[in-house]
């Protein structure tokens, strides 16, 4: 069974940093690109970032470019999202997802940026 | 960059069928898309991949009441024999080089 389990969310002040993690199991992690997608409560889905299987091809949404960094560790079967210079507008549920064509989703972790 | 357009809402009666539409912008009209379902308070769930040809592949465990079809730039999700648990938001998604795009979502109400 494919499982994606996010962690690292919480409450943080504007300007702060947070690192999200996603632990993958049930599939050969190194064979897949991975993505982060976020959702402001009550709003639609927004792609944040994606990374290919070995990390040498990465994309970011304009809204997070220069502030967020995606990375992966294929040995640990984990995906990460380092979030710096956080803004109130970054408040959202953050989902880890498998693939560019997403075929599995994690349960999400909530990031709240508030003073 | 692809653009996906969805109606904001739809409704249909229990036991009936409904067809949801996702429209690609003309420049990207042949792109493959994916459909995702998000029930209230839950994470999204992958439903299927849908090609320009109309061929589709349902995800693991997705009932065959869910089907896909295409016409030009339009991609459709048809849900037959509507159940109460089908009341949800439905999103289409497509992807390019180092980018992904979601439609705005359609909120389906089962009457």
Short mmCIF file of C-alpha atoms in Angstrom, two decimals, chain B residues 63-108:
data_model
loop_
_atom_site.label_atom_id
_atom_site.label_comp_id
_atom_site.label_asym_id
_atom_site.label_seq_id
_atom_site.Cartn_x
_atom_site.Cartn_y
_atom_site.Cartn_z
CA UNK B 63 -15.38 2.45 -8.66
CA UNK B 64 -16.31 1.94 -12.30
CA UNK B 65 -19.16 4.42 -11.75
CA UNK B 66 -16.46 7.00 -12.53
CA UNK B 67 -15.55 7.35 -16.20
CA UNK B 68 -13.80 9.83 -18.42
CA UNK B 69 -14.18 11.16 -21.95
CA UNK B 70 -12.76 13.95 -24.11
CA UNK B 71 -13.84 16.26 -26.90
CA UNK B 72 -11.25 18.68 -28.24
CA UNK B 73 -10.01 20.77 -25.34
CA UNK B 74 -12.71 19.50 -23.01
CA UNK B 75 -12.11 16.70 -20.54
CA UNK B 76 -15.10 15.15 -18.81
CA UNK B 77 -15.67 13.21 -15.64
CA UNK B 78 -18.94 11.30 -15.57
CA UNK B 79 -20.23 9.84 -12.34
CA UNK B 80 -23.06 7.34 -12.73
CA UNK B 81 -25.51 6.12 -10.11
CA UNK B 82 -24.64 9.02 -7.82
CA UNK B 83 -24.15 8.18 -4.18
CA UNK B 84 -24.19 10.50 -1.19
CA UNK B 85 -20.45 9.96 -0.71
CA UNK B 86 -19.81 11.45 -4.17
CA UNK B 87 -20.64 14.89 -2.78
CA UNK B 88 -17.22 16.49 -2.95
CA UNK B 89 -14.99 18.94 -4.75
CA UNK B 90 -13.54 17.68 -8.03
CA UNK B 91 -10.30 19.06 -9.43
CA UNK B 92 -8.59 18.54 -12.74
CA UNK B 93 -4.81 18.72 -13.00
CA UNK B 94 -2.25 18.83 -15.77
CA UNK B 95 1.50 19.17 -15.90
CA UNK B 96 4.37 20.43 -17.98
CA UNK B 97 8.12 20.68 -17.56
CA UNK B 98 8.68 21.44 -13.87
CA UNK B 99 5.17 22.77 -13.44
CA UNK B 100 1.74 21.57 -12.51
CA UNK B 101 -1.60 23.28 -12.84
CA UNK B 102 -4.94 22.72 -11.15
CA UNK B 103 -8.37 23.83 -12.22
CA UNK B 104 -10.38 25.88 -9.76
CA UNK B 105 -12.50 22.89 -8.78
CA UNK B 106 -16.18 22.00 -9.09
CA UNK B 107 -18.27 21.55 -5.96
CA UNK B 108 -20.72 18.70 -6.58
#
